[in-house]
JSON list of C-alpha atoms in Angstrom, two decimals:
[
{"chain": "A", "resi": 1, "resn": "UNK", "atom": "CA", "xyz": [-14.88, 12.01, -8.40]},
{"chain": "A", "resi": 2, "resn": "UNK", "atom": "CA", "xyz": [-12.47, 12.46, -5.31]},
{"chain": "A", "resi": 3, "resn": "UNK", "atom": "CA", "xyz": [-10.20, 10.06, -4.52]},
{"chain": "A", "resi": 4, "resn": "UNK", "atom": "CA", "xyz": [-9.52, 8.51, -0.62]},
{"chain": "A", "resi": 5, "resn": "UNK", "atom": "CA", "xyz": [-9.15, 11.60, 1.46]},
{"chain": "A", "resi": 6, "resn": "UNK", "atom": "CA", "xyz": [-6.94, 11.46, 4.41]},
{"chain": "A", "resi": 7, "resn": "UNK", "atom": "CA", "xyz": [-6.58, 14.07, 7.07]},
{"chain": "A", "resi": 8, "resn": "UNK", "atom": "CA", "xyz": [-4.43, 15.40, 8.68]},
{"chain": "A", "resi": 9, "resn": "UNK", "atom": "CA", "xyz": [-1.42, 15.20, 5.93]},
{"chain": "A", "resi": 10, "resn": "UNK", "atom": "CA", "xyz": [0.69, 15.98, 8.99]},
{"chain": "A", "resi": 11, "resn": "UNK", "atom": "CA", "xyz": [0.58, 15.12, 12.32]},
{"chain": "A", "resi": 12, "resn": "UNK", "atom": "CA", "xyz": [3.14, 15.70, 15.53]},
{"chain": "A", "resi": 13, "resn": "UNK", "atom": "CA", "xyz": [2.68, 14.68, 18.74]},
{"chain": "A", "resi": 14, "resn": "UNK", "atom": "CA", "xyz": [4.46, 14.07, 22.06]},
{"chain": "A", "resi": 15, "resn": "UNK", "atom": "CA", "xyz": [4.83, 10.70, 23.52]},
{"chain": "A", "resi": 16, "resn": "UNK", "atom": "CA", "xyz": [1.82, 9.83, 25.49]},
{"chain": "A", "resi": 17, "resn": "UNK", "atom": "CA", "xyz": [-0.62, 12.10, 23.52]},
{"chain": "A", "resi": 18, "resn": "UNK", "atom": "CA", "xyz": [-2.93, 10.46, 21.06]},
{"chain": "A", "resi": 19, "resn": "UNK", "atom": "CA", "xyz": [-3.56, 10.67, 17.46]},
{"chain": "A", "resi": 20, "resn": "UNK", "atom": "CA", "xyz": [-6.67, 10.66, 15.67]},
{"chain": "A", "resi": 21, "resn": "UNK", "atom": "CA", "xyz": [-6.14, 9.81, 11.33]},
{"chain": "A", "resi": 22, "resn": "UNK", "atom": "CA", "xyz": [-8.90, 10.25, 9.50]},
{"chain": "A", "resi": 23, "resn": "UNK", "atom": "CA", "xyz": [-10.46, 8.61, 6.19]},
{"chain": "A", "resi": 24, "resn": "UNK", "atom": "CA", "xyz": [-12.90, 9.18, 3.93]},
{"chain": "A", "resi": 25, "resn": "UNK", "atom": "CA", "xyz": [-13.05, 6.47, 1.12]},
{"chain": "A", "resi": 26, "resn": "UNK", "atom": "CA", "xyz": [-13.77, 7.38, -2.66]},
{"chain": "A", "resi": 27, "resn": "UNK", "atom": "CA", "xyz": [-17.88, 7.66, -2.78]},
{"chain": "A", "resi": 28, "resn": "UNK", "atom": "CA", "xyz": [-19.35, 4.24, -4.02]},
{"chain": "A", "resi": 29, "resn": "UNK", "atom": "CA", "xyz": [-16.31, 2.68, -1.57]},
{"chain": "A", "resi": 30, "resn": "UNK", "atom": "CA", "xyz": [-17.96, 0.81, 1.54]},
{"chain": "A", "resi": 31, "resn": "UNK", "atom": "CA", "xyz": [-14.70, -1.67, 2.19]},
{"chain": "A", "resi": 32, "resn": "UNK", "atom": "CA", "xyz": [-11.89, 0.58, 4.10]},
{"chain": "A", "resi": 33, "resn": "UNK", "atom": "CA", "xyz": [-8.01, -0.29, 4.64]},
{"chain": "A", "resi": 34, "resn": "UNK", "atom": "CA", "xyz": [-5.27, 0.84, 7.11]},
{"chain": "A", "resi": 35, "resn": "UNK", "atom": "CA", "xyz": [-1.46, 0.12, 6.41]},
{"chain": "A", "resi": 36, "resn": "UNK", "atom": "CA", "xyz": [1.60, 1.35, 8.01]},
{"chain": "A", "resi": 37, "resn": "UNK", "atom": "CA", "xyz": [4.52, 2.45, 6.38]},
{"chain": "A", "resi": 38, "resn": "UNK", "atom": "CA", "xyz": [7.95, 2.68, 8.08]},
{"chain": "A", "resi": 39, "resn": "UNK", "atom": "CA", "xyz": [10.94, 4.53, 6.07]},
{"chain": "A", "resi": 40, "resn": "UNK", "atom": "CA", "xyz": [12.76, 2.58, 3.23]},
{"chain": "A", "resi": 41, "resn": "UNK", "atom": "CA", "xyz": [10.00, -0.59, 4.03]},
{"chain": "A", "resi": 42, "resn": "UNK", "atom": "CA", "xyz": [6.45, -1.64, 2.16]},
{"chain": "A", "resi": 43, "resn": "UNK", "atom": "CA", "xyz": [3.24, -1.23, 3.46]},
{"chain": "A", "resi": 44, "resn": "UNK", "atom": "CA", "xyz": [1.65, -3.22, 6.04]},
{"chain": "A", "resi": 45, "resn": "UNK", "atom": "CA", "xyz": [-1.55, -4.15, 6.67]},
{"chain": "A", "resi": 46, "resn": "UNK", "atom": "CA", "xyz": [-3.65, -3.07, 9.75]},
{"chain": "A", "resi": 47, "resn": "UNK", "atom": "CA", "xyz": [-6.96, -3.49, 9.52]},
{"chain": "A", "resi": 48, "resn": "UNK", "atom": "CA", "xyz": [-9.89, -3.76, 7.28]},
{"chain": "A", "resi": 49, "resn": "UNK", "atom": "CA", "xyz": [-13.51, -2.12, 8.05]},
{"chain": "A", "resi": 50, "resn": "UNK", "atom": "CA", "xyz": [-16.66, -1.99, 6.28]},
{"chain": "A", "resi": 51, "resn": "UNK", "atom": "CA", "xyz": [-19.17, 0.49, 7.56]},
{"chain": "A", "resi": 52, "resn": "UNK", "atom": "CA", "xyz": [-19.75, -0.42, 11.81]},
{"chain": "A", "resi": 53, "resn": "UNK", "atom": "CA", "xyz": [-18.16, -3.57, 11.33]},
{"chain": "A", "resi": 54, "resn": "UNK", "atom": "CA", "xyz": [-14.23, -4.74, 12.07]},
{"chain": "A", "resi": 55, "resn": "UNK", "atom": "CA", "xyz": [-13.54, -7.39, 9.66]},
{"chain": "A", "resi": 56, "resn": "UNK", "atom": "CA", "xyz": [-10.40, -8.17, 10.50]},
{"chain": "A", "resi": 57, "resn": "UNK", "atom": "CA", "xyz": [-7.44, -6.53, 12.41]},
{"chain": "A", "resi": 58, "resn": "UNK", "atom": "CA", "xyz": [-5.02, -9.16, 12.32]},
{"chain": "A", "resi": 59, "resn": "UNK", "atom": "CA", "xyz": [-2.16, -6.30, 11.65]},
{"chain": "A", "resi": 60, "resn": "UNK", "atom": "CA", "xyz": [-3.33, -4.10, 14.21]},
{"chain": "A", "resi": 61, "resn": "UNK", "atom": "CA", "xyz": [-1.35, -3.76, 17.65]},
{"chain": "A", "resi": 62, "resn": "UNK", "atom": "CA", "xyz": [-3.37, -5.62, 20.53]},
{"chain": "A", "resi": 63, "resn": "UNK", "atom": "CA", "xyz": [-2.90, -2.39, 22.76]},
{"chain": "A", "resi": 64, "resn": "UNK", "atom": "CA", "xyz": [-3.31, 1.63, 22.08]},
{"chain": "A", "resi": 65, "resn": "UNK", "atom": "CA", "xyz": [-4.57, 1.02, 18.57]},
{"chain": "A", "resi": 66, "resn": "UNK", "atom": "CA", "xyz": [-8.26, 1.34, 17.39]},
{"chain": "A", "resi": 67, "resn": "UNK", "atom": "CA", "xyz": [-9.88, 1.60, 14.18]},
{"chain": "A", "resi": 68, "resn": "UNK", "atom": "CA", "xyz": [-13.88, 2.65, 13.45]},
{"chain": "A", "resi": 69, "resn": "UNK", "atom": "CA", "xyz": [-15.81, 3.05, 10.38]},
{"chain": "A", "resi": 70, "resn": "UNK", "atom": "CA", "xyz": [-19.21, 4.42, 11.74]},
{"chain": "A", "resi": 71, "resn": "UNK", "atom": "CA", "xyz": [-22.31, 4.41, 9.76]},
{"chain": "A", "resi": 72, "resn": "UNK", "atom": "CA", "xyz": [-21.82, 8.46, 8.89]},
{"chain": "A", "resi": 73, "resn": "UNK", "atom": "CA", "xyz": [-18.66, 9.91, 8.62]},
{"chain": "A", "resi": 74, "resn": "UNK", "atom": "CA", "xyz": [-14.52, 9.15, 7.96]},
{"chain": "A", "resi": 75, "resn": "UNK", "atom": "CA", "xyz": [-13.03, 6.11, 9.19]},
{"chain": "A", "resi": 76, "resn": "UNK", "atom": "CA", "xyz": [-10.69, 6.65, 12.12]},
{"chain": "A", "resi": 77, "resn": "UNK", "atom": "CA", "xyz": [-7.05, 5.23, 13.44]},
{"chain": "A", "resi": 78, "resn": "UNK", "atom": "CA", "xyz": [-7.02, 6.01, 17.00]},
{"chain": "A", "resi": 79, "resn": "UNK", "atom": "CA", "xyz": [-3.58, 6.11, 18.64]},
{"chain": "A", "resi": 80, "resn": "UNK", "atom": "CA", "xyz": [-3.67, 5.83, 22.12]},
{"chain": "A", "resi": 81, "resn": "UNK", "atom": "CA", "xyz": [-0.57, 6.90, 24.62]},
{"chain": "A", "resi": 82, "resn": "UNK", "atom": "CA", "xyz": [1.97, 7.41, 21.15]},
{"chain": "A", "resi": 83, "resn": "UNK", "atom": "CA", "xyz": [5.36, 6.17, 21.62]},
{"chain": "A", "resi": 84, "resn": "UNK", "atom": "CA", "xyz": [8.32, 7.15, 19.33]},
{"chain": "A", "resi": 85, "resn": "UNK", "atom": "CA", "xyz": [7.77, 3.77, 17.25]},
{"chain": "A", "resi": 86, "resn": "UNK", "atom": "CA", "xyz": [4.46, 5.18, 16.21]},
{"chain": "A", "resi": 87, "resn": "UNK", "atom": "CA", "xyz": [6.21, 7.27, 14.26]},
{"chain": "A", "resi": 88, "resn": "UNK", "atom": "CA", "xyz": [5.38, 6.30, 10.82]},
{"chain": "A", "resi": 89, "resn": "UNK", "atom": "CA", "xyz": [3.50, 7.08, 7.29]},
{"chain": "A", "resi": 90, "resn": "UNK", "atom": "CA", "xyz": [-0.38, 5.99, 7.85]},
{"chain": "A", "resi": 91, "resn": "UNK", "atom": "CA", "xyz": [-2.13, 5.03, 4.73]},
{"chain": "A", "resi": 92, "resn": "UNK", "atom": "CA", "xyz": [-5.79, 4.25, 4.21]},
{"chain": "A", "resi": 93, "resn": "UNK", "atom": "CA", "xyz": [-7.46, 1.97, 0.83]},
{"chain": "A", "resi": 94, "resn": "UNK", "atom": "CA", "xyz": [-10.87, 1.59, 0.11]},
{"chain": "A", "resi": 95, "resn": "UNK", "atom": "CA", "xyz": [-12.38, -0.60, -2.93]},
{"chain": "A", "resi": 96, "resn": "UNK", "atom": "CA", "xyz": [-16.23, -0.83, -3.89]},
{"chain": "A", "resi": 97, "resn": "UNK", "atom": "CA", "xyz": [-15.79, -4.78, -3.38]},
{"chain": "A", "resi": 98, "resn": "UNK", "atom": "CA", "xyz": [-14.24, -6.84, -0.46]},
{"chain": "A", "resi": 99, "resn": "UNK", "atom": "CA", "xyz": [-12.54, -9.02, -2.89]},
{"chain": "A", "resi": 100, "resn": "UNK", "atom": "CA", "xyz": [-9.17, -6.96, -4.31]},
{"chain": "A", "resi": 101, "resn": "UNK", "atom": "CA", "xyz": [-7.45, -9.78, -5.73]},
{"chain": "A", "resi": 102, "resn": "UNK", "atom": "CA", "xyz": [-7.87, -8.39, -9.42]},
{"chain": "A", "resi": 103, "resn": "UNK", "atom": "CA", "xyz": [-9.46, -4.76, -8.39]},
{"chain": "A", "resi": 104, "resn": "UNK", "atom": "CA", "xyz": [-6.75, -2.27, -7.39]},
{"chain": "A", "resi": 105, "resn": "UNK", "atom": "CA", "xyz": [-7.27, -0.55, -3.83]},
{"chain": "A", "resi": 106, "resn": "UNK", "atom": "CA", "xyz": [-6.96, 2.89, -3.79]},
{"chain": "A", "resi": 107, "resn": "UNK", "atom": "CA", "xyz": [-5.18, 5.06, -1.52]},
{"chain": "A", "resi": 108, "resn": "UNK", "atom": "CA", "xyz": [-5.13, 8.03, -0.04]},
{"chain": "A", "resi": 109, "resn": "UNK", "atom": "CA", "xyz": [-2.28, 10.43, 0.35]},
{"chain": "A", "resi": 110, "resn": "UNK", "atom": "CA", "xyz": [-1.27, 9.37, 3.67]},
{"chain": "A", "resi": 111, "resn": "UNK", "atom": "CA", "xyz": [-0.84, 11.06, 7.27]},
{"chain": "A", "resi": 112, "resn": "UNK", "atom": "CA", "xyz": [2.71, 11.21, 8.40]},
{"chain": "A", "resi": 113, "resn": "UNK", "atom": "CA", "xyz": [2.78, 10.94, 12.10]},
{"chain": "A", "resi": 114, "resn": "UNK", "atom": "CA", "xyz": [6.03, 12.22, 14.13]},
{"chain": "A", "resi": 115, "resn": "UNK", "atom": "CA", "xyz": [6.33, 11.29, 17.76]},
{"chain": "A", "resi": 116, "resn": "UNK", "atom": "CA", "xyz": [8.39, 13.51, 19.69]},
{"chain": "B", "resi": 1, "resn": "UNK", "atom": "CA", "xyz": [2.98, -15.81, 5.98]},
{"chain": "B", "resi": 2, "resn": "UNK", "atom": "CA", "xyz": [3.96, -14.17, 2.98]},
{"chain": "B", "resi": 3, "resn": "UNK", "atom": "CA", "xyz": [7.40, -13.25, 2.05]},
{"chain": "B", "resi": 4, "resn": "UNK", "atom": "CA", "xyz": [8.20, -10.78, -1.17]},
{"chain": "B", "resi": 5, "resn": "UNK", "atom": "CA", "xyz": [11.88, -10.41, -2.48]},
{"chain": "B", "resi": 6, "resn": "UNK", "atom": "CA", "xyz": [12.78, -7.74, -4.64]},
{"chain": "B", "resi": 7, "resn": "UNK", "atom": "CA", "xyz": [16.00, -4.77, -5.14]},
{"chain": "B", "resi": 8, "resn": "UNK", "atom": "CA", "xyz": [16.39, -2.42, -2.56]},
{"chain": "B", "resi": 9, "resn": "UNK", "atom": "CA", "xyz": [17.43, 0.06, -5.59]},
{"chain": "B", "resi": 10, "resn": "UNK", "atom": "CA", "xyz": [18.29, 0.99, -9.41]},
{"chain": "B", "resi": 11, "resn": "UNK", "atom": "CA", "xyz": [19.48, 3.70, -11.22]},
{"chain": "B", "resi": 12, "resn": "UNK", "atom": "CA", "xyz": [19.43, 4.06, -15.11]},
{"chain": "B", "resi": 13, "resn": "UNK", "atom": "CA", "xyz": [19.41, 7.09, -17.78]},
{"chain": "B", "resi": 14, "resn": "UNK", "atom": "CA", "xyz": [16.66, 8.76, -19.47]},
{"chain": "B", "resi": 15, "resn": "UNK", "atom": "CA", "xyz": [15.65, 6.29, -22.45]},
{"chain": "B", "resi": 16, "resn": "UNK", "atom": "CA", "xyz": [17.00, 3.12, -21.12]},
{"chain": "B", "resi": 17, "resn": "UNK", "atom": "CA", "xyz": [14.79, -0.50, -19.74]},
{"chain": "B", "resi": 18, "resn": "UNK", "atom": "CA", "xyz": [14.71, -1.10, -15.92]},
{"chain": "B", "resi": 19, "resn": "UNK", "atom": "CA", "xyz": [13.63, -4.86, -14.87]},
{"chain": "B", "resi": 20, "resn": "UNK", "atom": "CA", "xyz": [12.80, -5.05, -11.23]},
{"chain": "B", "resi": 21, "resn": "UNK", "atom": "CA", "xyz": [12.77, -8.64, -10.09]},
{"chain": "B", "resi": 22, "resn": "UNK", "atom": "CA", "xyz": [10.27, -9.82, -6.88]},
{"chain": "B", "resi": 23, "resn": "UNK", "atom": "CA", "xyz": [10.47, -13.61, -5.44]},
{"chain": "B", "resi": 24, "resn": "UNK", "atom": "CA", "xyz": [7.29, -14.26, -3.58]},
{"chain": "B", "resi": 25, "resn": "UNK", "atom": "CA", "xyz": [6.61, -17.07, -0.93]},
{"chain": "B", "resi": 26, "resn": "UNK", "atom": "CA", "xyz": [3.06, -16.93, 0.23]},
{"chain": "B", "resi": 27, "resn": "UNK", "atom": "CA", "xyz": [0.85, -19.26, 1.52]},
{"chain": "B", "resi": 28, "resn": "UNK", "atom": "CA", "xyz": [-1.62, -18.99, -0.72]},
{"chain": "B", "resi": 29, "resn": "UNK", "atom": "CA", "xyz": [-1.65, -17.10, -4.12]},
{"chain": "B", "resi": 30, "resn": "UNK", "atom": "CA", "xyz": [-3.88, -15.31, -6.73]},
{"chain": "B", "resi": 31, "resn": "UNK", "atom": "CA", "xyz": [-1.54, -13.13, -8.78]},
{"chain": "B", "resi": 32, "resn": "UNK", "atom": "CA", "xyz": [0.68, -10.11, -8.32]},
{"chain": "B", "resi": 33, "resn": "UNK", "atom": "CA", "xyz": [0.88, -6.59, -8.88]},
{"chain": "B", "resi": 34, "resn": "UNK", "atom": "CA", "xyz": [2.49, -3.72, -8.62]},
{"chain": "B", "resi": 35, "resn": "UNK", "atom": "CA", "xyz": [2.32, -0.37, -7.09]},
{"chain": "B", "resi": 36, "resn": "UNK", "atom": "CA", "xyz": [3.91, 3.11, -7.81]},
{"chain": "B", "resi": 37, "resn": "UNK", "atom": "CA", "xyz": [4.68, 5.33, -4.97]},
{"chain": "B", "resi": 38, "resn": "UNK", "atom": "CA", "xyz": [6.18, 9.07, -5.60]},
{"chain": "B", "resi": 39, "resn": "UNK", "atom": "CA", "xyz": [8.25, 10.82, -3.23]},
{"chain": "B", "resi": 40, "resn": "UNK", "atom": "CA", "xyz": [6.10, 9.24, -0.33]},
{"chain": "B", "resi": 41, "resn": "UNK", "atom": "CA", "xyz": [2.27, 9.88, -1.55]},
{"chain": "B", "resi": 42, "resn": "UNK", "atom": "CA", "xyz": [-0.31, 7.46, -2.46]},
{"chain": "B", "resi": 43, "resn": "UNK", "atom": "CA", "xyz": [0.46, 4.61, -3.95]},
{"chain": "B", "resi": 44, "resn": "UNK", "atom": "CA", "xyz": [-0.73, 3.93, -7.26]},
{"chain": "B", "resi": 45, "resn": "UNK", "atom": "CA", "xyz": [-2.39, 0.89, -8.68]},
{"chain": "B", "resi": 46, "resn": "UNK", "atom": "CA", "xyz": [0.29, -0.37, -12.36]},
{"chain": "B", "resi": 47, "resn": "UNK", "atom": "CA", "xyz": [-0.41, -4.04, -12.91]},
{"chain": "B", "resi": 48, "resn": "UNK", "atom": "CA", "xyz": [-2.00, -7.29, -11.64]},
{"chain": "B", "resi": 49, "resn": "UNK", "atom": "CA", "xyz": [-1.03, -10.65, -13.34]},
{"chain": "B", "resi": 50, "resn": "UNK", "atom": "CA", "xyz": [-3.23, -13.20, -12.59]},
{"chain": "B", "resi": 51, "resn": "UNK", "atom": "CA", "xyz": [-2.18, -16.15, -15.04]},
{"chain": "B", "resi": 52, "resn": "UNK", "atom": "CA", "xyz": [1.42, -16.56, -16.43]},
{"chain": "B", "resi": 53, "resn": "UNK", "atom": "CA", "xyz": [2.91, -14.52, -19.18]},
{"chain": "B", "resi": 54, "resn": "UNK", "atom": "CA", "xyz": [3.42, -10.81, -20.40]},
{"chain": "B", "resi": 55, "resn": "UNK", "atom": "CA", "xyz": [0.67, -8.29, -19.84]},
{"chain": "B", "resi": 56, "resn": "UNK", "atom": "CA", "xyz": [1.61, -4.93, -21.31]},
{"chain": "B", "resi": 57, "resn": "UNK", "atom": "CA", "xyz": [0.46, -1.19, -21.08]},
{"chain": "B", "resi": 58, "resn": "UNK", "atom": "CA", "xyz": [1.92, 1.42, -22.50]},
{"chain": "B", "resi": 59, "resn": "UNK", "atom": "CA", "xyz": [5.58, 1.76, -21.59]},
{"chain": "B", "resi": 60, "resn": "UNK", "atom": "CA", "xyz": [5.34, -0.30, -18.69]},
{"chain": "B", "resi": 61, "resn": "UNK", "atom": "CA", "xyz": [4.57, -4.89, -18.61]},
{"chain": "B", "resi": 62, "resn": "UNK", "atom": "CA", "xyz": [4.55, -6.85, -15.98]},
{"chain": "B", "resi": 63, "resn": "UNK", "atom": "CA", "xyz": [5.74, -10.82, -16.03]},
{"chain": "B", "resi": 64, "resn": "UNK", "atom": "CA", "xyz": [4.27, -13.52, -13.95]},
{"chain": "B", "resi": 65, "resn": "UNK", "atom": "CA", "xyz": [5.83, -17.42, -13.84]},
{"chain": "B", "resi": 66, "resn": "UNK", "atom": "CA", "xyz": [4.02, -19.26, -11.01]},
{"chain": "B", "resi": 67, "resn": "UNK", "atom": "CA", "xyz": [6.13, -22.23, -11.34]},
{"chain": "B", "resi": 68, "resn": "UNK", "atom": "CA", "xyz": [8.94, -20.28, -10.20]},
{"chain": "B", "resi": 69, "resn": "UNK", "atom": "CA", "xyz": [7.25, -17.53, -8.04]},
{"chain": "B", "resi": 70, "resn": "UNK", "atom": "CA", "xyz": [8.86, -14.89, -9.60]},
{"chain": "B", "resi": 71, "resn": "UNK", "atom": "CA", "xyz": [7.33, -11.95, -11.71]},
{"chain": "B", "resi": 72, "resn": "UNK", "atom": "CA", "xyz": [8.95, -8.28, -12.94]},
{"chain": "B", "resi": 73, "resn": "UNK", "atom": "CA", "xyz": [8.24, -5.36, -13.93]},
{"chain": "B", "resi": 74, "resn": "UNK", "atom": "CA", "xyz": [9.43, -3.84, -16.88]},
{"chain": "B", "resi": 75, "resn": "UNK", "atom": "CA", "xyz": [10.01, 0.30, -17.85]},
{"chain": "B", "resi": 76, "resn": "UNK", "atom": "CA", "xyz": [10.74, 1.05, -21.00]},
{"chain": "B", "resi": 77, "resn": "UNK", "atom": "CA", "xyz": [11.45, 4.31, -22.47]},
{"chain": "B", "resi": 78, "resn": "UNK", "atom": "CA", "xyz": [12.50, 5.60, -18.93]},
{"chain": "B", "resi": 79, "resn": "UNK", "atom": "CA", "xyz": [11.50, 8.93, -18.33]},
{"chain": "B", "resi": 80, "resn": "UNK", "atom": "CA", "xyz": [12.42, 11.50, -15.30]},
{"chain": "B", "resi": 81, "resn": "UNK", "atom": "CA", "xyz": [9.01, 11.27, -13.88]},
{"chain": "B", "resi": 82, "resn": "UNK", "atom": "CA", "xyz": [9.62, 7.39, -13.71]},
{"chain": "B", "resi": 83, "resn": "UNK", "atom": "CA", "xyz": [11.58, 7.97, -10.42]},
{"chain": "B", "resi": 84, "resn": "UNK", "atom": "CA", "xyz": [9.49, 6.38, -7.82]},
{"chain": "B", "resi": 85, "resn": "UNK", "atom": "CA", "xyz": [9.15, 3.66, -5.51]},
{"chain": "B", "resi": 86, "resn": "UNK", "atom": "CA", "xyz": [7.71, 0.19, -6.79]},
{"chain": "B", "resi": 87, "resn": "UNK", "atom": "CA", "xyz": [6.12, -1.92, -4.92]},
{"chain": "B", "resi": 88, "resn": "UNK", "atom": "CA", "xyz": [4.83, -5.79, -5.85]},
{"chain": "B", "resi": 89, "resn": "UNK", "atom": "CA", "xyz": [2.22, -6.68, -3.88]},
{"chain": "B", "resi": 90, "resn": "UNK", "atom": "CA", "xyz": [-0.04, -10.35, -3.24]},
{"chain": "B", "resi": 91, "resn": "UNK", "atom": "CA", "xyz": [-3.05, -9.64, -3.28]},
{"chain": "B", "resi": 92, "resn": "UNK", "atom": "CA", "xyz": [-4.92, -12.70, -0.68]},
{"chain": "B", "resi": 93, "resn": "UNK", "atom": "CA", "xyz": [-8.96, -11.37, -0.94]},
{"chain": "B", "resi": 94, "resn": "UNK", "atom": "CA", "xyz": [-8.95, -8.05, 0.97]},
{"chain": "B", "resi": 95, "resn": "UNK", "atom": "CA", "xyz": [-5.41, -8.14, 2.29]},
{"chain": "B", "resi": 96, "resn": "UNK", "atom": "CA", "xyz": [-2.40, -6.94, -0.07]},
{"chain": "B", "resi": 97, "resn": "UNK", "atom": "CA", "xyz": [1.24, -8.26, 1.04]},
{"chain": "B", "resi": 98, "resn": "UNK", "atom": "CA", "xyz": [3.93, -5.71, -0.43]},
{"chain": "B", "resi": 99, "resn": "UNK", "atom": "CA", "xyz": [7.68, -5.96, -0.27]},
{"chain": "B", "resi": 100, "resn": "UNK", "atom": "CA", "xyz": [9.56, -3.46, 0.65]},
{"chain": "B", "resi": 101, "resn": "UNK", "atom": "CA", "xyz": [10.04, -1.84, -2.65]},
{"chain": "B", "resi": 102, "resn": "UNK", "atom": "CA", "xyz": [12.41, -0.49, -5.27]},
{"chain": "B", "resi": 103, "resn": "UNK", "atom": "CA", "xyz": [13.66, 2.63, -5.48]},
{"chain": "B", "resi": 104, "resn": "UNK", "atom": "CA", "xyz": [14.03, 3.62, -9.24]},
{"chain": "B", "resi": 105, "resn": "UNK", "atom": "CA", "xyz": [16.86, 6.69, -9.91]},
{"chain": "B", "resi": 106, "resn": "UNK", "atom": "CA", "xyz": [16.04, 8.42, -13.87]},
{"chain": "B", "resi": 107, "resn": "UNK", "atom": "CA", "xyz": [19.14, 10.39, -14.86]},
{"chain": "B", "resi": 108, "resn": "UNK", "atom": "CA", "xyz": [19.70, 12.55, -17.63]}
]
């Protein structure tokens, strides 16, 4: 059973470009998660999807940022105009239930994003 | 908001016990756990306490006292591959809270 597949593991780009992450949660897994990691700090939380629907985005950046789970496919992060404080380590969760409290999430390897 | 304490770093030999501490202030609370991250990668589900006490598994246990919002996490037997980032977390529903995690050192 494959676990949370991110793509790309990688990812440069120059300021002003944007970045596309992509997800694909562990099969059975309807309930996605973006955090952000920054060097020497925790994860923090972005946003949370379920398929076509943003359930909440409370950690998500008002501008440039955008997150989509459609019906078929990966999740995606969508970076808009980068900036050099984008630069960061992009993790994505999923869990078969909404409700985590006692159910570990499950992440993915993470895409490292470099701004230059 | 929630607000999770715990060492920025510790380094210990092969063999020995490593207790890393977390404070918590959250404004609401259903347990805590703990993550493992290598060199960067995924982080990996260890522990969840949901009620007060000791909950062991295998080399590793993890405390929780909710009177004093504090819980730890306990390697014993240290090994190299133990070197890794740890990570509690609040869970609150969907949304997990981490601090910003300790960096455990294995020497020889």
């Amino acid at each position: 059973n494959a676990g949370v597949m991110q793509n790309p593991r990688h990812l440069v780009r120059r300021r002003g470009q944007e970045a596309r992450l992509r997800c694909s949660p562990m099969k059975g897994h309807s309930h996605v998660y973006w955090y952000r990691q920054l060097p020497e700090e925790g994860l923090k939380f972005m946003v949370y999807l379920q398929k076509e629907n943003i359930i909440d985005e409370s950690g998500m950046p008002k501008e440039r940022f955008s997150a989509e789970f459609p019906k078929e496919g990966p999740s995606i992060l969508r970076i808009q105009q980068v900036v050099r404080g984008d630069s960061a380590a992009y993790f994505c969760a999923s869990s078969p239930i909404r409700d985590t409290s006692n159910q570990p999430q499950h992440f993915g390897d993470g895409t490292r994003l470099s701004i230059l | 908001g929630q607000s999770l304490e715990q060492p920025s770093e510790v380094t210990a030999v092969e063999g020995a016990i490593v207790q890393i501490n977390c404070t918590y202030q959250t404004s609401g609370f259903y347990g805590l756990s703990w993550y493992q991250q290598h060199d960067g990668g995924a982080p990996t589900f260890l522990s969840y306490n949901a009620l007060d006490g000791l909950e062991e598994t295998g080399r590793f246990s993890s405390f929780l006292s909710r009177s004093d919002s504090y819980g730890y996490l306990l390697l014993q037997e240290l090994q190299m591959k133990d070197s890794a980032s740890y990570f509690c977390a609040v869970p609150n529903d969907y949304k997990l809270s981490f601090g910003a995690g300790t960096t455990v050192t294995v020497r020889a």
